[in-house]
Short mmCIF file of C-alpha atoms in Angstrom, two decimals:
data_model
loop_
_atom_site.label_atom_id
_atom_site.label_comp_id
_atom_site.label_asym_id
_atom_site.label_seq_id
_atom_site.Cartn_x
_atom_site.Cartn_y
_atom_site.Cartn_z
CA MET A 31 -1.38 15.31 12.94
CA GLU A 32 -2.52 11.94 12.56
CA ASN A 33 -0.77 8.94 10.07
CA ARG A 34 -2.58 8.21 6.85
CA SER A 35 0.00 5.17 6.25
CA PHE A 36 -1.54 2.65 4.03
CA VAL A 37 0.73 -0.68 5.82
CA THR A 38 -2.11 -3.95 6.90
CA ILE A 39 -5.49 -4.78 5.18
CA SER A 40 -5.94 -6.97 8.33
CA GLY A 41 -6.98 -3.35 10.22
CA HIS A 42 -9.21 -1.64 7.82
CA SER A 43 -12.98 -2.05 8.79
CA LYS A 44 -15.01 -3.35 6.05
CA GLU A 45 -16.24 0.29 5.31
CA ASN A 46 -13.50 1.28 4.63
CA ILE A 47 -12.79 -2.16 2.34
CA LEU A 48 -15.42 -0.88 0.28
CA TYR A 49 -14.82 2.80 1.33
CA LEU A 50 -11.59 2.15 -1.20
CA ILE A 51 -13.33 -0.26 -3.42
CA GLU A 52 -15.69 2.23 -4.55
CA MET A 53 -12.65 5.71 -4.77
CA ALA A 54 -11.24 2.80 -7.25
CA LYS A 55 -14.09 2.54 -9.39
CA GLN A 56 -13.98 6.47 -9.87
CA PHE A 57 -11.00 5.41 -11.17
CA GLU A 58 -12.01 3.12 -13.68
CA LYS A 59 -14.26 5.71 -14.94
CA CYS A 60 -12.41 8.01 -15.04
CA THR A 61 -7.94 7.55 -14.94
CA ASN A 62 -6.39 10.97 -15.90
CA ARG A 63 -6.85 13.17 -13.19
CA ASN A 64 -5.22 16.12 -11.59
CA LEU A 65 -6.43 15.06 -8.56
CA LEU A 66 -1.99 15.29 -6.75
CA GLN A 67 -0.80 17.74 -9.32
CA GLY A 68 2.69 19.59 -6.97
CA LYS A 69 2.36 16.12 -4.99
CA ILE A 70 6.08 14.02 -5.24
CA VAL A 71 5.28 10.17 -4.54
CA ALA A 72 9.11 8.62 -3.40
CA THR A 73 9.24 5.40 -4.26
CA LEU A 74 12.29 3.35 -2.80
CA PHE A 75 12.20 0.09 -3.87
CA PHE A 76 14.95 -1.53 -1.20
CA GLU A 77 13.70 -4.68 -3.14
CA PRO A 78 13.38 -5.42 -7.20
CA SER A 79 9.27 -5.04 -8.20
CA THR A 80 9.47 -4.36 -11.95
CA ARG A 81 5.96 -4.24 -11.57
CA THR A 82 3.91 -3.23 -8.85
CA ARG A 83 6.63 -0.50 -8.74
CA LEU A 84 5.36 -0.05 -12.67
CA SER A 85 1.42 0.28 -11.18
CA PHE A 86 2.68 2.79 -7.80
CA GLU A 87 4.37 5.24 -10.36
CA THR A 88 1.55 5.20 -13.59
CA ALA A 89 -1.08 5.90 -10.77
CA ALA A 90 0.93 8.20 -9.25
CA ASN A 91 1.03 10.20 -12.86
CA ARG A 92 -1.58 9.17 -13.78
CA LEU A 93 -2.97 11.31 -10.89
CA GLY A 94 -0.77 14.99 -11.84
CA ALA A 95 1.75 13.97 -9.46
CA ARG A 96 5.54 13.35 -9.90
CA VAL A 97 7.71 11.30 -9.42
CA ILE A 98 11.55 10.36 -7.50
CA GLY A 99 12.79 7.40 -5.89
CA PHE A 100 15.20 4.39 -6.93
CA THR A 101 13.93 0.90 -8.16
CA ASP A 102 18.12 -1.20 -6.53
CA PRO A 103 18.34 -0.60 -3.50
CA LYS A 104 22.70 -1.08 -4.81
CA VAL A 105 23.01 2.18 -5.76
CA THR A 106 21.40 4.01 -2.81
CA SER A 107 23.29 4.87 0.39
CA SER A 108 21.41 1.60 1.99
CA SER A 109 24.48 -0.27 0.59
CA LYS A 110 26.89 1.46 2.43
CA GLY A 111 25.12 0.36 5.78
CA GLU A 112 22.62 3.17 6.33
CA SER A 113 19.48 2.41 8.13
CA LEU A 114 16.28 2.15 6.71
CA LYS A 115 15.68 4.99 9.65
CA ASP A 116 18.02 7.19 7.87
CA THR A 117 17.05 6.85 4.52
CA ILE A 118 12.94 7.87 5.37
CA MET A 119 13.97 10.45 7.33
CA MET A 120 15.88 11.81 4.77
CA VAL A 121 13.25 10.46 1.65
CA SER A 122 10.31 12.29 4.52
CA ASN A 123 12.32 15.80 3.91
CA TYR A 124 11.17 15.93 -0.30
CA ALA A 125 8.59 14.01 -1.02
CA ASP A 126 4.79 13.94 0.09
CA VAL A 127 4.33 9.93 -0.02
CA ILE A 128 6.49 7.29 0.67
CA VAL A 129 6.13 4.49 -1.31
CA MET A 130 8.07 0.95 -0.13
CA ARG A 131 9.42 -2.00 -1.07
CA HIS A 132 11.28 -3.63 1.19
CA TYR A 133 12.79 -7.82 1.78
CA LEU A 134 12.51 -6.96 5.95
CA GLU A 135 8.76 -7.46 7.78
CA GLY A 136 8.28 -4.93 9.07
CA ALA A 137 9.98 -2.08 6.99
CA ALA A 138 6.60 -0.41 6.00
CA LYS A 139 5.23 -0.95 9.69
CA TYR A 140 8.19 0.72 11.10
CA ALA A 141 9.01 3.65 8.47
CA SER A 142 5.11 4.22 9.52
CA GLU A 143 6.13 4.74 13.13
CA ILE A 144 9.33 7.80 12.14
CA THR A 145 8.06 9.97 10.02
CA ASN A 146 4.46 11.72 9.95
CA THR A 147 5.60 11.46 6.75
CA PRO A 148 2.79 8.93 5.19
CA ILE A 149 3.47 5.68 4.17
CA VAL A 150 2.10 2.79 1.15
CA ASN A 151 3.61 -0.14 1.75
CA ALA A 152 4.47 -1.84 -1.25
CA GLY A 153 5.66 -5.37 0.04
CA ASP A 154 7.33 -6.50 2.71
CA GLY A 155 9.17 -9.60 2.73
CA ALA A 156 6.52 -13.03 3.33
CA HIS A 157 4.27 -10.68 5.30
CA GLN A 158 2.23 -8.07 3.63
CA HIS A 159 1.10 -7.08 0.62
CA PRO A 160 -2.22 -5.16 1.28
CA SER A 161 -1.92 -3.30 -2.88
CA GLN A 162 -2.43 -6.51 -3.71
CA THR A 163 -4.82 -7.30 -1.92
CA LEU A 164 -7.15 -4.71 -2.53
CA LEU A 165 -6.55 -5.06 -6.12
CA ASP A 166 -7.85 -9.09 -5.29
CA LEU A 167 -10.26 -7.42 -3.45
CA TYR A 168 -12.08 -4.61 -6.00
CA SER A 169 -11.26 -7.36 -9.02
CA ILE A 170 -13.96 -9.86 -7.12
CA TRP A 171 -16.34 -7.17 -5.65
CA LYS A 172 -15.99 -6.10 -10.14
CA THR A 173 -16.28 -9.64 -11.68
CA GLN A 174 -18.75 -10.71 -8.71
CA GLY A 175 -21.02 -7.45 -8.04
CA THR A 176 -20.15 -7.99 -4.18
CA LEU A 177 -17.62 -9.40 -0.89
CA GLU A 178 -20.61 -11.16 0.58
CA ASN A 179 -21.64 -15.36 0.93
CA LEU A 180 -18.40 -16.00 -2.04
CA ASN A 181 -17.21 -18.97 -2.71
CA ILE A 182 -13.85 -19.32 -3.32
CA VAL A 183 -11.12 -21.60 -4.42
CA LEU A 184 -7.65 -20.29 -3.15
CA ALA A 185 -4.55 -23.10 -5.56
CA GLY A 186 -1.26 -23.74 -5.18
CA ASP A 187 1.38 -22.67 -2.98
CA LEU A 188 -0.66 -21.94 0.45
CA LYS A 189 1.92 -22.50 2.73
CA TYR A 190 4.30 -19.14 1.75
CA GLY A 191 2.02 -17.25 -0.84
CA ARG A 192 1.49 -13.67 1.20
CA THR A 193 -1.13 -12.70 -1.34
CA VAL A 194 -3.13 -15.81 -0.19
CA HIS A 195 -2.90 -14.69 3.53
CA SER A 196 -3.77 -11.26 2.87
CA LEU A 197 -7.31 -12.62 1.30
CA ILE A 198 -8.20 -14.57 4.19
CA MET A 199 -7.66 -12.00 6.66
CA ALA A 200 -9.72 -9.01 3.84
CA MET A 201 -11.99 -11.25 3.44
CA ARG A 202 -13.76 -12.05 6.78
CA HIS A 203 -15.79 -8.65 6.92
CA PHE A 204 -17.63 -10.71 4.18
CA ASN A 205 -18.48 -14.50 5.72
CA PRO A 206 -16.98 -16.16 2.20
CA THR A 207 -16.19 -20.35 1.72
CA PHE A 208 -12.77 -20.72 1.07
CA HIS A 209 -12.07 -24.16 -0.24
CA PHE A 210 -8.05 -24.74 0.54
CA ILE A 211 -5.83 -26.92 -2.42
CA ALA A 212 -2.16 -27.46 -1.53
CA PRO A 213 -0.17 -29.87 -2.50
CA LYS A 214 0.75 -31.80 1.81
CA GLU A 215 4.60 -30.05 1.94
CA LEU A 216 2.82 -25.92 0.66
CA GLU A 217 -0.65 -26.31 2.70
CA MET A 218 -2.12 -24.16 4.50
CA PRO A 219 -0.17 -22.55 7.77
CA GLU A 220 -1.99 -23.60 10.80
CA GLU A 221 -2.29 -20.34 12.06
CA TYR A 222 -4.21 -18.81 9.02
CA LYS A 223 -6.29 -22.39 9.93
CA LEU A 224 -6.63 -20.70 13.93
CA TYR A 225 -7.56 -16.87 11.86
CA CYS A 226 -10.58 -18.37 9.75
CA HIS A 227 -11.49 -20.51 13.35
CA GLU A 228 -11.12 -17.31 15.26
CA HIS A 229 -13.14 -15.30 12.87
CA HIS A 230 -16.14 -18.06 11.96
CA ILE A 231 -14.29 -18.53 8.04
CA LYS A 232 -15.76 -21.17 6.01
CA TYR A 233 -12.96 -24.07 4.46
CA THR A 234 -13.10 -27.11 3.39
CA GLU A 235 -8.78 -28.31 1.75
CA HIS A 236 -7.98 -30.77 -0.17
CA THR A 237 -5.19 -31.83 -1.60
CA GLU A 238 -7.00 -32.83 -4.60
CA PHE A 239 -7.07 -30.27 -8.32
CA ASN A 240 -9.87 -31.41 -10.51
CA GLU A 241 -13.15 -30.44 -12.11
CA LYS A 242 -15.05 -31.18 -8.99
CA SER A 243 -13.13 -30.00 -7.28
CA ILE A 244 -13.75 -26.27 -8.19
CA ALA A 245 -16.63 -26.63 -10.26
CA ASP A 246 -18.60 -24.52 -6.91
CA ALA A 247 -16.61 -21.60 -7.26
CA ASP A 248 -16.96 -18.01 -7.94
CA ILE A 249 -13.29 -17.14 -7.68
CA ILE A 250 -10.54 -19.75 -8.45
CA TYR A 251 -7.13 -18.01 -7.33
CA MET A 252 -4.47 -19.75 -8.40
CA THR A 253 -0.69 -19.38 -7.32
CA ARG A 254 2.49 -20.52 -8.87
CA VAL A 255 3.76 -23.83 -7.21
CA GLN A 256 7.72 -22.73 -7.06
CA ARG A 257 10.17 -24.94 -7.11
CA GLU A 258 12.86 -23.82 -4.81
CA ARG A 259 10.01 -24.18 -1.79
CA PHE A 260 11.34 -27.95 -1.87
CA THR A 261 13.04 -29.90 0.00
CA ASP A 262 12.50 -33.45 -2.01
CA LEU A 263 12.58 -32.32 -5.77
CA MET A 264 10.49 -35.68 -7.03
CA GLU A 265 7.02 -34.28 -4.91
CA TYR A 266 8.36 -31.18 -7.05
CA GLU A 267 8.60 -32.92 -10.43
CA LYS A 268 5.24 -34.53 -9.07
CA MET A 269 3.44 -31.97 -8.39
CA LYS A 270 4.35 -29.27 -10.97
CA ASN A 271 1.93 -30.80 -13.15
CA ILE A 272 -1.29 -31.68 -10.63
CA TYR A 273 -1.55 -28.43 -10.42
CA ILE A 274 -2.18 -26.77 -13.79
CA LEU A 275 -5.48 -25.01 -14.86
CA ARG A 276 -5.99 -26.32 -17.91
CA ASN A 277 -9.25 -24.91 -19.75
CA GLU A 278 -11.38 -28.04 -20.57
CA MET A 279 -11.30 -28.44 -16.60
CA LEU A 280 -13.75 -25.03 -17.19
CA ASN A 281 -15.79 -26.26 -18.41
CA CYS A 282 -18.76 -27.70 -15.70
CA THR A 283 -17.00 -24.25 -13.51
CA ARG A 284 -20.38 -21.57 -12.57
CA PRO A 285 -20.69 -19.26 -15.42
CA ASN A 286 -19.41 -16.49 -12.87
CA VAL A 287 -16.91 -17.19 -12.21
CA ARG A 288 -13.37 -16.04 -12.74
CA ILE A 289 -9.94 -16.87 -13.16
CA LEU A 290 -7.32 -15.26 -10.81
CA HIS A 291 -3.26 -14.78 -10.64
CA PRO A 292 -1.00 -11.76 -9.34
CA LEU A 293 1.41 -12.40 -11.83
CA PRO A 294 3.52 -13.29 -12.50
CA ARG A 295 2.98 -16.80 -13.86
CA VAL A 296 4.76 -19.57 -15.02
CA ASN A 297 2.88 -22.55 -16.19
CA GLU A 298 0.40 -23.00 -13.69
CA ILE A 299 -2.26 -21.70 -15.19
CA ASN A 300 -2.35 -23.12 -19.45
CA TYR A 301 -2.17 -21.11 -21.95
CA ASP A 302 -5.17 -21.54 -23.47
CA VAL A 303 -6.89 -20.46 -20.46
CA ASP A 304 -6.24 -17.17 -21.36
CA ASP A 305 -8.66 -16.11 -23.43
CA ASN A 306 -11.46 -18.32 -22.25
CA PRO A 307 -14.50 -14.98 -21.37
CA LYS A 308 -13.56 -16.44 -16.97
CA ALA A 309 -10.09 -15.83 -17.36
CA TYR A 310 -9.62 -12.34 -15.43
CA TYR A 311 -5.77 -12.65 -14.60
CA PHE A 312 -4.76 -9.19 -17.00
CA GLN A 313 -8.32 -7.44 -16.11
CA GLN A 314 -6.64 -8.00 -12.05
CA ALA A 315 -3.63 -6.25 -12.87
CA GLN A 316 -5.01 -3.89 -14.65
CA ASN A 317 -7.05 -2.90 -11.97
CA GLY A 318 -3.92 -2.95 -10.00
CA LEU A 319 -3.83 0.79 -11.25
CA TYR A 320 -6.74 2.02 -9.93
CA ALA A 321 -6.81 0.21 -6.97
CA ARG A 322 -2.99 2.53 -6.15
CA GLN A 323 -4.61 5.81 -7.10
CA ALA A 324 -7.30 4.32 -4.40
CA ILE A 325 -4.86 4.50 -1.96
CA LEU A 326 -1.93 7.10 -3.25
CA CYS A 327 -5.26 9.83 -2.21
CA ASP A 328 -6.94 8.46 0.90
CA VAL A 329 -3.23 8.66 2.48
CA LEU A 330 -3.11 11.54 1.05
CA GLY A 331 -6.27 13.01 2.57
CA ILE A 332 -8.35 13.13 -0.36
CA THR A 333 -11.40 11.93 -0.24
CA LEU A 334 -14.22 9.73 -1.90
CA ASN A 335 -16.25 13.42 -2.39
CA ASP A 336 -13.01 14.99 -3.84
CA VAL A 337 -13.50 12.22 -6.56
CA ILE A 338 -16.62 11.93 -7.55
CA ASN A 339 -16.44 16.49 -7.11
CA ASP A 340 -13.05 16.42 -9.38
CA MET A 341 -15.22 14.23 -12.58
CA LYS A 342 -18.00 15.76 -12.03
CA ASP A 343 -15.99 19.24 -12.86
CA LYS A 344 -14.46 18.34 -15.54
CA SER A 345 -18.01 16.57 -17.80
CA MET B 58 14.72 -24.54 61.31
CA SER B 59 16.49 -23.68 57.94
CA GLU B 60 12.91 -22.03 56.30
CA ASN B 61 13.19 -19.52 60.13
CA LYS B 62 16.62 -19.22 59.01
CA GLN B 63 16.02 -17.94 55.12
CA GLU B 64 12.77 -15.83 56.50
CA LEU B 65 15.05 -14.80 58.18
CA GLN B 66 17.49 -13.46 55.86
CA VAL B 67 13.95 -11.67 54.09
CA ALA B 68 13.30 -9.63 57.46
CA ALA B 69 16.57 -8.58 57.51
CA LEU B 70 16.67 -6.07 54.90
CA LYS B 71 15.36 -3.34 56.61
CA ASP B 72 14.08 -1.23 53.23
CA GLY B 73 13.46 -2.55 49.72
CA THR B 74 11.80 -5.20 47.63
CA VAL B 75 12.23 -9.42 47.75
CA ILE B 76 11.44 -11.03 44.76
CA ASP B 77 10.28 -14.12 46.31
CA HIS B 78 9.02 -17.61 44.32
CA ILE B 79 11.52 -17.09 41.45
CA PRO B 80 12.63 -20.44 39.06
CA CYS B 81 15.91 -21.61 38.35
CA ASP B 82 16.46 -21.25 36.27
CA LYS B 83 15.45 -17.67 35.14
CA LEU B 84 16.82 -16.35 37.72
CA PHE B 85 19.45 -14.47 36.06
CA MET B 86 17.45 -14.01 33.64
CA VAL B 87 15.33 -11.52 35.87
CA VAL B 88 19.14 -10.40 37.24
CA GLN B 89 19.19 -9.92 33.72
CA ILE B 90 16.17 -8.08 32.64
CA LEU B 91 15.65 -5.71 35.67
CA GLY B 92 19.75 -4.41 35.36
CA LEU B 93 20.77 -5.48 38.79
CA GLU B 94 24.87 -5.37 37.02
CA ASP B 95 24.30 -1.60 37.02
CA MET B 96 22.89 -1.32 39.99
CA THR B 97 24.95 0.02 43.21
CA ASN B 98 22.41 -1.08 45.89
CA ASN B 99 23.48 -3.65 48.08
CA ILE B 100 21.77 -7.06 47.15
CA THR B 101 21.53 -10.79 47.16
CA ILE B 102 20.78 -13.45 45.30
CA GLY B 103 19.47 -16.27 46.22
CA PHE B 104 19.65 -19.80 43.42
CA ASN B 105 18.68 -22.71 45.04
CA LEU B 106 17.03 -22.80 47.96
CA ASP B 107 14.51 -24.69 49.00
CA SER B 108 10.45 -24.26 47.96
CA LYS B 109 7.88 -25.88 49.08
CA LYS B 110 6.34 -24.69 45.87
CA LEU B 111 9.20 -25.31 43.93
CA GLY B 112 11.51 -27.38 45.10
CA LYS B 113 14.40 -25.17 44.66
CA LYS B 114 14.10 -21.47 43.74
CA GLY B 115 16.40 -18.42 43.04
CA ILE B 116 15.73 -15.48 45.65
CA ILE B 117 16.33 -11.75 45.05
CA LYS B 118 16.82 -9.04 48.01
CA ILE B 119 17.12 -5.37 47.35
CA ALA B 120 17.98 -2.92 48.98
CA ASN B 121 16.84 0.44 49.27
CA LYS B 122 14.65 0.35 45.88
CA PHE B 123 10.49 0.44 45.41
CA PHE B 124 9.50 -0.87 41.43
CA SER B 125 7.06 0.72 40.05
CA ASP B 126 4.44 -1.66 37.94
CA ASP B 127 6.64 -1.29 34.76
CA GLU B 128 9.96 -2.29 35.70
CA ILE B 129 8.55 -4.74 37.59
CA ASN B 130 6.00 -6.37 35.43
CA ARG B 131 8.57 -7.67 32.90
CA ILE B 132 9.96 -10.24 34.51
CA SER B 133 6.92 -11.92 34.37
CA ILE B 134 7.90 -13.00 30.51
CA VAL B 135 10.24 -15.43 32.23
CA ALA B 136 9.48 -15.43 35.42
CA PRO B 137 4.92 -15.38 36.08
CA HIS B 138 4.28 -16.19 39.41
CA SER B 139 6.78 -14.27 41.37
CA LYS B 140 5.61 -12.83 44.23
CA LEU B 141 6.69 -9.55 45.57
CA ASN B 142 7.90 -8.72 49.09
CA ILE B 143 7.73 -4.90 49.65
CA ILE B 144 10.09 -4.28 52.79
CA ARG B 145 9.60 -0.63 54.71
CA ASP B 146 11.69 0.08 58.35
CA TYR B 147 12.61 -4.37 58.83
CA GLU B 148 8.52 -5.10 58.42
CA VAL B 149 6.35 -6.76 54.89
CA ILE B 150 3.91 -3.88 54.44
CA GLU B 151 2.93 -5.52 50.41
CA LYS B 152 3.06 -8.72 48.99
CA ARG B 153 2.10 -9.42 45.80
CA GLU B 154 2.69 -11.22 42.06
CA VAL B 155 3.46 -9.97 39.53
CA GLN B 156 1.16 -9.40 36.50
CA MET B 157 2.36 -9.65 32.97
CA PRO B 158 1.90 -6.62 31.22
CA ASP B 159 -0.07 -5.33 27.76
CA VAL B 160 2.80 -4.97 25.54
CA LEU B 161 6.35 -5.00 26.40
CA VAL B 162 8.08 -3.41 25.08
CA GLY B 163 13.03 -3.15 24.28
CA ILE B 164 13.09 -6.62 26.68
CA VAL B 165 11.74 -9.72 23.42
CA LYS B 166 13.67 -10.63 20.93
CA CYS B 167 11.43 -11.53 17.54
CA ILE B 168 12.68 -14.79 16.46
CA ASN B 169 12.57 -14.10 12.78
CA PRO B 170 15.42 -13.73 11.78
CA LYS B 171 13.60 -11.74 8.54
CA CYS B 172 11.76 -8.92 10.86
CA ILE B 173 12.82 -5.74 10.87
CA THR B 174 13.95 -4.79 14.38
CA ASN B 175 16.42 -8.18 13.88
CA ASN B 176 17.74 -5.41 11.22
CA GLU B 177 17.54 -2.23 12.66
CA PRO B 178 18.46 -0.20 16.35
CA MET B 179 15.44 -0.14 17.48
CA LYS B 180 13.53 -1.20 20.02
CA THR B 181 11.15 -4.41 19.69
CA ILE B 182 7.45 -4.29 20.13
CA PHE B 183 5.14 -7.71 21.72
CA HIS B 184 1.56 -7.38 21.90
CA VAL B 185 1.32 -9.79 24.15
CA VAL B 186 -1.73 -12.13 22.73
CA ASP B 187 -2.48 -14.78 25.76
CA LYS B 188 -1.14 -14.76 29.22
CA ASP B 189 -1.95 -17.80 30.94
CA LYS B 190 0.25 -19.26 27.88
CA CYS B 191 1.85 -16.29 27.82
CA VAL B 192 1.90 -16.23 23.81
CA VAL B 193 2.35 -12.68 22.42
CA ARG B 194 3.47 -11.42 18.68
CA CYS B 195 5.57 -9.65 17.39
CA HIS B 196 3.81 -5.92 16.43
CA TYR B 197 6.52 -5.94 13.27
CA CYS B 198 5.95 -8.59 11.74
CA ASP B 199 3.15 -10.56 13.54
CA LYS B 200 4.82 -14.05 13.72
CA GLU B 201 3.77 -15.25 17.38
CA GLN B 202 6.49 -17.11 19.92
CA VAL B 203 6.23 -19.20 23.35
CA ARG B 204 7.63 -18.93 26.22
CA ASN B 205 10.01 -21.43 26.09
CA GLU B 206 11.42 -19.44 22.89
CA ILE B 207 11.54 -16.28 24.01
CA LYS B 208 14.82 -14.41 24.46
CA ILE B 209 15.19 -11.85 26.64
CA ILE B 210 17.78 -8.82 24.43
#
């Protein structure tokens, strides 16, 4: 049996990414479906993540599936020393698809190799978070009308921010120009710059975050600068007020620019930006629902045609 | 004279395999990778022997043992330029160099403590990214490591 697991975005072809985006679009048109009626979706959260879990569970519920799972590994056998393999084998007997979040890197890939039940990676440590990437791509596509030839500013913590790393890899098909803006301590790791070279992705690097550095952007992708990442807290105190996006900085930006953020934000986007039509982070989170509906359907073998025909039946 | 003696020792094997030109500091890793501790064959291990190429080298002679490519290529990760002599009836019938395989299963330990392979009872899998520089990438967490970082399980 072909395992249709969704564990990483970097392996997806351009066609496949556009296909999933098209499917997400269909779900945005009509969200409540019964495409997964009779199916059981297991959400195994070995590490708590309220936002991602709620988004996946909402997606499952709006597709007519039922949801089982746990939100905290403390209440499961893994706290008794059960291996991941045993947990996955056990749950495979019950569920049609397993959505899993794990604190260990590579956990989802391993799970997908030991069971025929499709696995959806809802984040594995600092490694991958592909459903976040798909919703980021969908948000970019929706606000810009295309994924091709865009100017994308990535600002904040580029060292540990897995969402920005996955985004770079997924965008390689679409000829982007990236602008990495980060303090020295949190600059883009060498391996991703090397990845850009290998895939002929254009990028520039800056440490200054100001009106000038965002003037040409089509997308400004903000990430949180976390206090615990700094060895020198003096440095953190200096940095935390530099990498803040304020409303007045947006005056000279392009009219089509949109501000994205994987959320939760702390103080890197000032609250006065929220009412600016260029702010898009809350809609972005909503797009997560449609992206995850598309992912759940795809791993369960439901095609774009099925989704389109299902809507015709409704109207 | 001493050169001759070494030749003689090699030739003294009736049937089996001689692994030559092993860097001294990697000799016992090679022993471990090939699982020689668990063999009942007659095995000679030479350590700190003189070598024109390496200065000092290690050598292993295993009687009545003929490795498959998959078995022997596992040592390429620590001793990439080792030479293999296949002996039958006191004659060297084949000489070859070990080849770096594309995939290493159950040999290398991942350096990432948060990798699933370091926390589950499972085999590691590494993809060889660069055979010359000996760069390997973990199949699970994608972390890359180079030769001097590599630890054998």
